[in-house]
Short mmCIF file of C-alpha atoms and ligand atoms in Angstrom, two decimals:
data_model
loop_
_atom_site.label_atom_id
_atom_site.label_comp_id
_atom_site.label_asym_id
_atom_site.label_seq_id
_atom_site.Cartn_x
_atom_site.Cartn_y
_atom_site.Cartn_z
CA MET A 1 -9.84 -60.70 -27.13
CA ILE A 2 -6.99 -58.85 -28.87
CA GLU A 3 -5.42 -56.16 -26.71
CA THR A 4 -5.04 -52.53 -27.67
CA LYS A 5 -1.48 -51.79 -28.83
CA ASN A 6 -1.43 -49.44 -31.82
CA ILE A 7 -3.67 -46.43 -31.49
CA ALA A 8 -4.67 -43.83 -34.08
CA VAL A 9 -5.44 -40.66 -32.12
CA LEU A 10 -7.81 -38.41 -34.06
CA GLY A 11 -7.60 -34.93 -32.53
CA SER A 12 -4.27 -35.56 -30.77
CA THR A 13 -3.65 -31.86 -30.06
CA GLY A 14 -6.87 -31.41 -28.07
CA SER A 15 -7.73 -31.92 -24.42
CA ILE A 16 -8.74 -35.60 -24.77
CA GLY A 17 -6.06 -36.19 -27.42
CA THR A 18 -3.16 -34.98 -25.26
CA GLN A 19 -4.46 -36.93 -22.25
CA THR A 20 -4.69 -40.04 -24.44
CA LEU A 21 -1.02 -39.49 -25.30
CA THR A 22 -0.26 -39.28 -21.56
CA VAL A 23 -1.71 -42.78 -21.12
CA ILE A 24 0.24 -44.03 -24.16
CA ARG A 25 3.48 -42.36 -22.97
CA ASP A 26 3.21 -44.10 -19.60
CA ASP A 27 2.79 -47.60 -21.07
CA GLU A 28 5.59 -49.09 -23.14
CA SER A 29 3.26 -51.60 -24.74
CA LEU A 30 1.12 -48.86 -26.33
CA ARG A 31 2.04 -46.94 -29.49
CA ALA A 32 0.50 -43.86 -31.13
CA CYS A 33 0.76 -44.93 -34.77
CA ALA A 34 -1.27 -42.09 -36.31
CA LEU A 35 -1.98 -38.53 -35.11
CA THR A 36 -4.28 -35.82 -36.45
CA ALA A 37 -4.81 -32.11 -35.78
CA TYR A 38 -6.80 -29.28 -37.27
CA SER A 39 -4.02 -26.69 -37.60
CA ASN A 40 -1.78 -26.69 -34.52
CA ILE A 41 1.38 -27.95 -36.21
CA LYS A 42 3.62 -26.67 -33.44
CA LEU A 43 2.21 -29.10 -30.90
CA LEU A 44 1.69 -31.81 -33.51
CA LYS A 45 5.39 -31.61 -34.43
CA GLU A 46 6.41 -32.11 -30.80
CA GLN A 47 4.12 -35.15 -30.70
CA ILE A 48 5.65 -36.49 -33.92
CA TYR A 49 9.17 -36.21 -32.51
CA GLU A 50 8.12 -37.97 -29.34
CA PHE A 51 5.81 -40.70 -30.66
CA LYS A 52 7.14 -41.22 -34.21
CA PRO A 53 3.80 -42.08 -35.84
CA GLY A 54 3.73 -43.53 -39.35
CA LEU A 55 0.91 -41.23 -40.49
CA VAL A 56 -0.16 -37.71 -39.55
CA CYS A 57 -3.05 -35.63 -40.82
CA VAL A 58 -3.36 -31.85 -40.61
CA TYR A 59 -6.86 -30.88 -41.61
CA LEU A 60 -5.87 -27.58 -43.26
CA PRO A 61 -3.87 -28.48 -46.40
CA GLU A 62 -1.61 -25.40 -46.28
CA ARG A 63 -0.63 -26.21 -42.71
CA ALA A 64 0.04 -29.83 -43.71
CA GLU A 65 2.48 -28.64 -46.38
CA GLU A 66 4.18 -26.37 -43.89
CA LEU A 67 4.56 -29.23 -41.42
CA GLU A 68 6.03 -31.53 -44.04
CA ALA A 69 8.57 -28.89 -45.08
CA GLU A 70 9.56 -28.21 -41.46
CA LEU A 71 9.99 -31.90 -40.66
CA ARG A 72 12.35 -32.32 -43.60
CA ALA A 73 14.25 -29.07 -42.96
CA GLU A 74 14.81 -29.79 -39.27
CA GLY A 75 16.29 -33.21 -40.06
CA ILE A 76 15.60 -34.59 -36.59
CA LEU A 77 13.93 -37.74 -37.92
CA SER A 78 15.73 -40.19 -40.17
CA HIS A 79 14.30 -40.81 -43.62
CA ASP A 80 12.56 -43.98 -42.37
CA GLU A 81 11.07 -42.18 -39.38
CA LEU A 82 9.45 -39.36 -41.40
CA PRO A 83 5.67 -39.83 -41.24
CA GLU A 84 3.39 -39.73 -44.23
CA VAL A 85 1.60 -36.34 -44.06
CA VAL A 86 -1.99 -36.12 -45.33
CA SER A 87 -4.75 -33.50 -45.05
CA GLY A 88 -8.49 -32.77 -45.23
CA MET A 89 -11.36 -35.19 -44.70
CA GLU A 90 -9.61 -37.66 -46.97
CA GLY A 91 -6.60 -37.56 -44.65
CA LEU A 92 -8.78 -38.01 -41.55
CA LEU A 93 -10.43 -41.05 -43.15
CA LYS A 94 -7.00 -42.44 -43.95
CA ALA A 95 -5.96 -42.05 -40.30
CA ALA A 96 -9.25 -43.62 -39.13
CA SER A 97 -8.56 -46.73 -41.21
CA TYR A 98 -4.76 -46.76 -40.89
CA GLU A 99 -3.55 -50.28 -41.39
CA GLU A 100 -1.22 -50.40 -38.38
CA ALA A 101 -3.92 -49.28 -35.92
CA ASP A 102 -5.97 -51.79 -33.96
CA THR A 103 -7.76 -49.03 -32.05
CA VAL A 104 -8.96 -45.54 -33.01
CA MET A 105 -9.43 -42.85 -30.37
CA VAL A 106 -11.95 -40.38 -31.79
CA ALA A 107 -11.13 -37.18 -29.89
CA LEU A 108 -12.23 -34.73 -32.58
CA VAL A 109 -14.69 -32.07 -31.51
CA GLY A 110 -17.99 -31.68 -33.35
CA MET A 111 -19.96 -33.62 -35.92
CA ILE A 112 -16.92 -33.63 -38.21
CA GLY A 113 -16.29 -36.92 -36.33
CA ILE A 114 -19.14 -38.82 -38.01
CA ARG A 115 -17.35 -39.88 -41.21
CA PRO A 116 -14.03 -40.86 -39.56
CA THR A 117 -15.93 -42.93 -36.95
CA LEU A 118 -17.87 -44.76 -39.68
CA GLU A 119 -14.62 -45.30 -41.58
CA ALA A 120 -12.97 -46.81 -38.50
CA ILE A 121 -15.94 -49.15 -38.02
CA LYS A 122 -15.78 -50.27 -41.66
CA ALA A 123 -12.05 -50.94 -41.20
CA HIS A 124 -12.84 -53.09 -38.12
CA LYS A 125 -10.87 -50.98 -35.66
CA ARG A 126 -11.76 -51.01 -32.00
CA ILE A 127 -13.17 -47.59 -31.16
CA ALA A 128 -12.73 -45.35 -28.14
CA LEU A 129 -15.26 -42.58 -28.68
CA ALA A 130 -14.93 -39.22 -26.94
CA ASN A 131 -16.72 -37.40 -29.74
CA LYS A 132 -20.32 -37.26 -28.48
CA GLU A 133 -21.63 -35.16 -31.40
CA THR A 134 -21.18 -38.18 -33.70
CA LEU A 135 -23.66 -40.32 -31.76
CA VAL A 136 -26.04 -37.41 -31.22
CA CYS A 137 -26.41 -36.81 -34.97
CA ALA A 138 -25.83 -40.28 -36.39
CA GLY A 139 -26.48 -42.77 -33.58
CA HIS A 140 -29.14 -44.47 -35.70
CA ILE A 141 -26.45 -45.16 -38.34
CA ILE A 142 -23.46 -45.86 -36.07
CA MET A 143 -25.06 -48.33 -33.64
CA PRO A 144 -26.45 -50.79 -36.27
CA LYS A 145 -23.17 -50.50 -38.21
CA LEU A 146 -21.20 -51.55 -35.11
CA LYS A 147 -23.39 -54.65 -34.81
CA GLU A 148 -23.22 -55.43 -38.50
CA GLU A 149 -19.40 -55.19 -38.56
CA ASN A 150 -19.03 -56.77 -35.10
CA VAL A 151 -16.95 -53.84 -33.85
CA LEU A 152 -16.45 -52.87 -30.20
CA LEU A 153 -16.95 -49.23 -29.21
CA ARG A 154 -16.24 -47.94 -25.72
CA PRO A 155 -17.31 -44.49 -24.57
CA VAL A 156 -14.72 -42.03 -23.21
CA ASP A 157 -17.13 -39.40 -21.90
CA SER A 158 -16.88 -39.77 -18.10
CA GLU A 159 -20.62 -40.22 -17.51
CA HIS A 160 -20.94 -42.84 -20.23
CA SER A 161 -17.83 -44.64 -19.08
CA ALA A 162 -19.43 -44.73 -15.60
CA ILE A 163 -22.70 -46.13 -16.97
CA TYR A 164 -20.77 -48.67 -19.06
CA GLN A 165 -18.93 -49.78 -15.92
CA CYS A 166 -22.17 -49.98 -13.89
CA LEU A 167 -23.69 -52.18 -16.60
CA MET A 168 -20.87 -54.71 -16.75
CA GLY A 169 -22.33 -58.10 -15.80
CA GLU A 170 -25.91 -56.80 -15.93
CA GLU A 171 -28.81 -57.75 -18.23
CA PRO A 172 -29.87 -54.82 -20.47
CA ASP A 173 -33.55 -55.30 -19.60
CA SER A 174 -32.82 -54.91 -15.88
CA ILE A 175 -32.31 -51.16 -16.30
CA GLU A 176 -35.00 -48.97 -14.77
CA ARG A 177 -33.34 -45.57 -15.09
CA ILE A 178 -30.01 -43.95 -15.87
CA TRP A 179 -29.08 -41.06 -13.55
CA LEU A 180 -26.75 -38.93 -15.64
CA THR A 181 -24.78 -36.65 -13.35
CA ALA A 182 -23.94 -33.04 -14.22
CA SER A 183 -21.76 -30.55 -12.39
CA GLY A 184 -24.10 -27.73 -13.41
CA GLY A 185 -21.12 -25.80 -14.82
CA PRO A 186 -19.79 -22.41 -13.73
CA PHE A 187 -23.23 -20.74 -13.75
CA ARG A 188 -25.13 -23.20 -11.57
CA GLY A 189 -27.80 -21.45 -9.50
CA MET A 190 -27.84 -18.30 -11.66
CA LYS A 191 -30.99 -16.88 -13.24
CA ALA A 192 -31.48 -15.36 -16.71
CA SER A 193 -30.99 -11.81 -15.39
CA GLU A 194 -27.40 -12.67 -14.40
CA LEU A 195 -26.69 -15.04 -17.29
CA LYS A 196 -27.47 -12.53 -20.00
CA ASP A 197 -24.25 -10.59 -19.42
CA MET A 198 -21.92 -13.57 -19.15
CA LYS A 199 -18.97 -13.50 -21.52
CA ALA A 200 -16.85 -16.30 -22.99
CA SER A 201 -14.14 -15.63 -20.37
CA ASP A 202 -16.70 -16.27 -17.57
CA ALA A 203 -18.06 -19.40 -19.24
CA LEU A 204 -14.57 -20.82 -19.81
CA LYS A 205 -13.94 -21.09 -16.04
CA HIS A 206 -15.25 -24.58 -15.28
CA PRO A 207 -15.15 -25.47 -11.56
CA ASN A 208 -14.04 -29.13 -11.89
CA TRP A 209 -12.85 -29.99 -15.39
CA SER A 210 -10.24 -28.55 -17.74
CA MET A 211 -11.50 -29.26 -21.27
CA GLY A 212 -11.57 -27.91 -24.84
CA SER A 213 -13.36 -24.57 -25.28
CA LYS A 214 -16.42 -25.93 -27.13
CA ILE A 215 -17.38 -28.48 -24.47
CA THR A 216 -16.62 -25.95 -21.72
CA ILE A 217 -19.15 -23.53 -23.22
CA ASP A 218 -21.58 -26.45 -23.67
CA SER A 219 -21.20 -27.20 -19.95
CA SER A 220 -22.03 -23.61 -19.04
CA THR A 221 -25.23 -23.67 -21.14
CA MET A 222 -25.95 -27.29 -20.09
CA VAL A 223 -26.26 -28.14 -23.78
CA ASN A 224 -23.50 -30.63 -22.97
CA LYS A 225 -25.89 -32.57 -20.72
CA ALA A 226 -28.54 -32.65 -23.46
CA LEU A 227 -25.94 -34.02 -25.89
CA GLU A 228 -24.98 -36.60 -23.25
CA VAL A 229 -28.60 -37.71 -22.77
CA MET A 230 -28.77 -38.37 -26.52
CA GLU A 231 -25.35 -40.05 -26.47
CA ALA A 232 -26.51 -42.37 -23.64
CA ARG A 233 -29.75 -43.17 -25.43
CA TRP A 234 -27.79 -44.68 -28.33
CA LEU A 235 -24.97 -46.28 -26.38
CA PHE A 236 -27.19 -48.12 -23.93
CA ASP A 237 -30.42 -48.44 -25.97
CA VAL A 238 -32.51 -46.86 -23.21
CA ASP A 239 -35.57 -44.72 -23.89
CA ILE A 240 -34.71 -41.02 -23.56
CA ASP A 241 -37.34 -40.49 -20.85
CA ARG A 242 -35.59 -43.02 -18.63
CA ILE A 243 -32.37 -40.98 -18.70
CA THR A 244 -32.52 -38.34 -15.98
CA PRO A 245 -29.89 -35.60 -15.60
CA ILE A 246 -29.11 -34.84 -11.96
CA ILE A 247 -26.79 -32.18 -10.54
CA GLN A 248 -23.87 -33.41 -8.44
CA PRO A 249 -21.76 -30.26 -8.17
CA LYS A 250 -18.37 -31.75 -7.29
CA SER A 251 -18.30 -34.33 -10.14
CA ILE A 252 -17.42 -37.19 -7.81
CA ILE A 253 -20.19 -39.55 -8.89
CA HIS A 254 -19.74 -39.91 -12.65
CA SER A 255 -23.23 -41.39 -13.18
CA MET A 256 -25.55 -44.08 -11.82
CA VAL A 257 -27.80 -46.86 -13.02
CA GLU A 258 -30.99 -47.76 -11.16
CA PHE A 259 -32.22 -51.31 -11.74
CA LYS A 260 -35.72 -52.79 -11.72
CA ASP A 261 -35.23 -54.28 -8.24
CA GLY A 262 -34.44 -50.84 -6.81
CA ALA A 263 -30.66 -51.32 -6.56
CA ILE A 264 -28.58 -48.36 -7.73
CA LYS A 265 -24.96 -48.69 -8.90
CA ALA A 266 -22.68 -45.68 -9.15
CA GLN A 267 -19.12 -45.15 -10.32
CA LEU A 268 -17.08 -42.66 -8.31
CA GLY A 269 -13.64 -41.16 -8.60
CA ALA A 270 -11.68 -37.94 -8.76
CA PRO A 271 -12.77 -35.75 -11.68
CA SER A 272 -10.05 -36.78 -14.14
CA MET A 273 -10.48 -37.83 -17.77
CA LEU A 274 -7.38 -40.04 -17.54
CA VAL A 275 -9.43 -42.79 -15.87
CA PRO A 276 -12.18 -43.06 -18.52
CA ILE A 277 -9.61 -42.64 -21.31
CA ALA A 278 -7.47 -45.46 -19.89
CA PHE A 279 -10.57 -47.61 -19.28
CA SER A 280 -11.65 -47.16 -22.93
CA LEU A 281 -8.27 -48.55 -24.01
CA TYR A 282 -7.64 -51.26 -21.39
CA ALA A 283 -11.02 -52.61 -20.25
CA PRO A 284 -11.67 -55.03 -18.69
CA ARG A 285 -8.12 -54.63 -17.31
CA ARG A 286 -7.46 -51.78 -14.87
CA PRO A 287 -3.71 -51.25 -14.71
CA LYS A 288 -2.29 -48.71 -12.27
CA LEU A 289 -1.97 -45.28 -13.88
CA LYS A 290 1.23 -43.33 -13.39
CA GLU A 291 -0.61 -40.09 -12.75
CA GLU A 292 -2.92 -41.18 -10.00
CA PRO A 293 -6.20 -39.34 -9.81
CA ARG A 294 -7.46 -40.43 -6.36
CA LEU A 295 -10.59 -39.63 -4.41
CA ASP A 296 -10.03 -39.71 -0.64
CA LEU A 297 -13.33 -40.95 0.78
CA SER A 298 -12.06 -40.49 4.35
CA THR A 299 -12.14 -36.70 3.95
CA LEU A 300 -15.11 -36.40 1.59
CA LYS A 301 -17.84 -36.05 4.28
CA SER A 302 -20.78 -35.46 1.89
CA ILE A 303 -22.08 -35.75 -1.65
CA GLU A 304 -24.77 -33.29 -2.71
CA PHE A 305 -27.49 -33.64 -5.31
CA ASP A 306 -29.94 -31.24 -6.92
CA MET A 307 -32.24 -31.30 -9.93
CA PRO A 308 -31.30 -29.11 -12.94
CA ASP A 309 -33.13 -25.84 -13.58
CA MET A 310 -34.53 -26.60 -17.03
CA LEU A 311 -36.37 -23.27 -17.29
CA THR A 312 -33.24 -21.16 -16.93
CA PHE A 313 -30.99 -23.58 -18.80
CA LYS A 314 -33.22 -23.84 -21.84
CA GLY A 315 -30.51 -25.57 -23.87
CA LEU A 316 -30.91 -28.67 -21.72
CA ARG A 317 -34.67 -28.72 -22.09
CA ILE A 318 -34.83 -28.20 -25.86
CA GLY A 319 -31.97 -30.64 -26.38
CA ILE A 320 -33.90 -33.39 -24.64
CA GLU A 321 -36.92 -32.45 -26.78
CA ALA A 322 -34.73 -32.72 -29.89
CA GLY A 323 -33.63 -36.18 -28.77
CA ARG A 324 -37.23 -37.21 -28.16
CA GLU A 325 -38.28 -36.03 -31.64
CA GLY A 326 -35.32 -37.82 -33.22
CA GLY A 327 -34.66 -37.92 -36.96
CA LEU A 328 -32.86 -34.78 -38.05
CA MET A 329 -33.77 -32.79 -34.93
CA PRO A 330 -30.65 -33.77 -32.94
CA THR A 331 -28.53 -32.71 -35.94
CA ILE A 332 -30.35 -29.37 -36.15
CA PHE A 333 -29.86 -28.90 -32.40
CA ASN A 334 -26.21 -29.88 -32.50
CA ALA A 335 -25.15 -28.01 -35.65
CA ALA A 336 -26.95 -24.84 -34.54
CA ASN A 337 -25.19 -25.12 -31.19
CA GLU A 338 -21.74 -25.68 -32.76
CA GLU A 339 -22.19 -22.54 -34.84
CA ALA A 340 -23.69 -20.47 -32.00
CA VAL A 341 -20.79 -21.43 -29.72
CA VAL A 342 -18.29 -20.16 -32.30
CA LEU A 343 -20.20 -16.86 -32.51
CA PHE A 344 -20.32 -16.60 -28.71
CA LEU A 345 -16.57 -17.31 -28.42
CA GLU A 346 -15.98 -14.57 -31.01
CA GLY A 347 -18.04 -12.18 -28.87
CA ARG A 348 -20.63 -11.76 -31.63
CA ILE A 349 -23.68 -13.02 -29.72
CA GLY A 350 -24.64 -13.07 -26.04
CA PHE A 351 -24.79 -16.06 -23.71
CA LEU A 352 -28.57 -16.48 -23.80
CA ASP A 353 -28.58 -16.10 -27.59
CA ILE A 354 -26.95 -19.54 -27.87
CA ALA A 355 -30.10 -21.42 -26.81
CA ASP A 356 -32.34 -18.93 -28.65
CA ARG A 357 -30.50 -19.53 -31.92
CA ILE A 358 -30.75 -23.28 -31.47
CA GLU A 359 -34.46 -23.02 -30.76
CA GLU A 360 -35.00 -20.92 -33.85
CA ALA A 361 -33.18 -23.45 -36.03
CA MET A 362 -35.28 -26.25 -34.52
CA LEU A 363 -38.47 -24.35 -35.37
CA ARG A 364 -37.45 -23.37 -38.89
CA ILE A 365 -35.73 -26.42 -40.33
CA GLU A 366 -37.89 -29.35 -41.32
CA ASN A 367 -37.45 -32.70 -39.59
CA THR A 368 -37.32 -36.13 -41.27
CA ALA A 369 -37.24 -39.57 -39.67
CA LYS A 370 -34.17 -41.81 -40.15
CA PRO A 371 -32.05 -39.43 -42.27
CA ASP A 372 -29.09 -40.87 -44.17
CA LEU A 373 -25.60 -39.36 -43.93
CA PRO A 374 -25.88 -36.95 -46.91
CA HIS A 375 -29.16 -35.65 -45.46
CA ILE A 376 -27.53 -35.15 -42.04
CA LEU A 377 -24.60 -33.24 -43.56
CA GLU A 378 -26.93 -31.12 -45.72
CA THR A 379 -29.01 -30.26 -42.64
CA GLU A 380 -25.84 -29.39 -40.73
CA ARG A 381 -25.02 -26.86 -43.47
CA LYS A 382 -28.55 -25.37 -43.33
CA ALA A 383 -28.53 -25.03 -39.54
CA ARG A 384 -25.08 -23.41 -39.51
CA GLU A 385 -26.12 -20.99 -42.25
CA LEU A 386 -29.30 -20.04 -40.43
CA VAL A 387 -27.48 -19.33 -37.17
CA ARG A 388 -24.75 -17.38 -38.92
CA SER A 389 -27.17 -15.32 -41.05
CA ARG A 390 -28.72 -13.93 -37.85
CA ALA A 391 -25.39 -12.91 -36.28
P1 LIG O 401 -10.45 -29.88 -28.14
O1 LIG O 401 -11.01 -28.69 -28.82
O2 LIG O 401 -9.54 -29.71 -27.00
O3 LIG O 401 -9.70 -30.81 -29.23
C1 LIG O 401 -10.29 -31.15 -30.45
C2 LIG O 401 -9.30 -31.83 -31.37
O4 LIG O 401 -9.93 -32.02 -32.66
C3 LIG O 401 -8.02 -31.02 -31.64
O5 LIG O 401 -6.96 -31.90 -31.85
C4 LIG O 401 -8.36 -30.28 -32.95
O6 LIG O 401 -7.18 -29.98 -33.70
C5 LIG O 401 -9.21 -31.30 -33.67
N1 LIG O 401 -10.20 -30.66 -34.53
C6 LIG O 401 -11.09 -29.68 -34.17
N2 LIG O 401 -11.87 -29.36 -35.22
C7 LIG O 401 -11.48 -30.12 -36.26
C8 LIG O 401 -11.90 -30.22 -37.60
N3 LIG O 401 -12.89 -29.47 -38.11
N4 LIG O 401 -11.28 -31.12 -38.38
C9 LIG O 401 -10.30 -31.90 -37.91
N5 LIG O 401 -9.85 -31.84 -36.65
C10 LIG O 401 -10.43 -30.96 -35.82
O7 LIG O 401 -11.70 -30.80 -27.72
P2 LIG O 401 -11.81 -31.81 -26.47
O8 LIG O 401 -12.23 -31.05 -25.28
O9 LIG O 401 -10.63 -32.69 -26.42
O10 LIG O 401 -13.09 -32.65 -26.90
C11 LIG O 401 -13.04 -33.67 -27.91
C12 LIG O 401 -14.36 -34.45 -27.87
O11 LIG O 401 -14.43 -35.15 -26.62
C13 LIG O 401 -15.60 -33.57 -27.92
O12 LIG O 401 -16.59 -34.20 -28.66
C14 LIG O 401 -16.01 -33.44 -26.47
O13 LIG O 401 -17.40 -33.22 -26.31
C15 LIG O 401 -15.62 -34.79 -25.92
N6 LIG O 401 -15.32 -34.80 -24.47
C16 LIG O 401 -14.31 -34.03 -23.98
C17 LIG O 401 -14.02 -34.03 -22.63
C18 LIG O 401 -12.87 -33.24 -22.07
O14 LIG O 401 -12.57 -33.37 -20.89
N7 LIG O 401 -12.20 -32.42 -22.84
C19 LIG O 401 -14.79 -34.81 -21.75
C20 LIG O 401 -15.81 -35.58 -22.28
C21 LIG O 401 -16.07 -35.57 -23.64
MG1 LIG O 402 -19.25 -35.75 -19.89
#
């Protein structure tokens, strides 16, 4: 099997993107050949000076022009080192299929990741996928396409990386159940009466993980776990009702697989995304990482479990229902959530409104089985509009 060497990092300025660059920085044999960002050209410029990619994309065209002008004016890079600067969806697609790349890390947030992921598959790149929203909305398109094009995709999400590792060397039909672990987020144990007054600043304090703001809010509503159930359903071809979320507050067990004979395999480790990111790039190799996230079992003493409170955390319950219904419903669920999270971060709706808005979109927008990509994107627009019109 060819080894990963040249990586296009889509979303290089984000939480997963910068940690991917940490892994690349620490290994001389790896190169970041393309980088993309939404608008943060300050950080992107630092990354360009350090990694000297051949191509960069800034999603907002005016920011892309600004970056290009600054790179030329500062004169730090020689003429040959100046990257090609592109923008918009077209630019993202160019980065996803960049000739020099053998591997594409999809670390974009949101369902904007669908088209770049499909583009990378068509270009026969190996894929490291952090972007769960892509599989949630378009798993029925992505998974057959991977097979058709004979492309390898490895999950980056820590739970899915754990499941992937537990399944190595196993027969797919030996799986009885997937136990998908959840920390429960910052509001674990709270009831609706307390949750209703929670603000973005409260929700952004995650006990174990430091992540981008959207996924941190999703963890506080437990919508993240619903998205992960749907993500797992596609990645491992397991019926949604055999994927069971379970609370493990310290995020030490990253997930477990129970087999037909009653054996259960788990993957454990310190809560650090560096391990699953590195695994998605190196597997089946496991080189030593320079920054060493270690779990000291000799001092651990205990691991606790609990079952999630699906009545209070309605987002988890209706998300699993959306996954069960399939078709466009996961897109309606996801797009409504993406929009509601923006409104919550802007202080325009309350914490409990997030799940209410999603539920309303699920009730009001019509479902269809096996939607194609245009239909998914059209439904995304409808769901966002509906959520926004009620703000
Ligand atoms: P983030 O917000 O920190 O970074 C997102 C990146 O995507 C940034 O580089 C941003 O510039 C870019 N981006 C955002 N919107 C864009 C748009 N419309 N067009 C083009 N580029 C855009 O997010 P993150 O926390 O790194 O998460 C990335 C993905 O990984 C998400 O799908 C998330 O659910 C998943 N994930 C993250 C973590 C984590 O620890 N952060 C863990 C597991 C899974
Ligand atoms: Mg996760």
